[in-house]
Short mmCIF file of C-alpha atoms in Angstrom, two decimals:
data_model
loop_
_atom_site.label_atom_id
_atom_site.label_comp_id
_atom_site.label_asym_id
_atom_site.label_seq_id
_atom_site.Cartn_x
_atom_site.Cartn_y
_atom_site.Cartn_z
CA UNK A 813 -2.71 -2.28 -7.06
CA UNK A 814 -5.58 -1.37 -4.39
CA UNK A 815 -4.07 -4.39 -2.20
CA UNK A 816 -0.58 -2.58 -2.18
CA UNK A 817 -2.13 0.85 -1.67
CA UNK A 818 -4.37 -0.60 1.17
CA UNK A 819 -1.05 -2.14 2.96
CA UNK A 820 0.83 1.05 2.67
CA UNK A 821 -1.95 3.03 4.22
CA UNK A 822 -2.32 0.56 7.15
CA UNK A 823 1.36 0.67 7.64
CA UNK A 824 1.26 4.39 7.64
CA UNK A 825 -1.61 4.39 10.26
CA UNK A 826 0.25 1.74 12.31
CA UNK A 827 3.28 4.19 12.29
CA UNK A 828 1.19 7.03 13.27
CA UNK A 829 -0.58 5.29 16.09
CA UNK A 830 2.65 3.75 17.36
CA UNK A 831 4.27 7.42 17.61
CA UNK A 832 1.17 8.79 19.19
CA UNK A 833 1.33 6.22 21.85
CA UNK A 834 5.10 6.73 22.51
CA UNK A 835 4.28 10.55 22.67
CA UNK A 836 1.66 9.85 25.23
CA UNK A 837 3.50 7.67 27.33
CA UNK A 838 6.17 10.23 27.39
CA UNK A 839 3.89 12.90 28.53
CA UNK A 840 2.74 10.48 31.34
CA UNK A 841 6.30 9.88 32.66
CA UNK A 842 7.10 13.69 32.43
CA UNK A 843 3.65 14.46 34.19
CA UNK A 844 4.62 12.08 37.29
#
């Protein structure tokens, strides 16, 4: 059970991280 929960948490973090980076890149592009 713990393994599954951990994997889900990691996937969530990865998704959040990707979303964050994309937003940053977009902001960077708009600034230029």
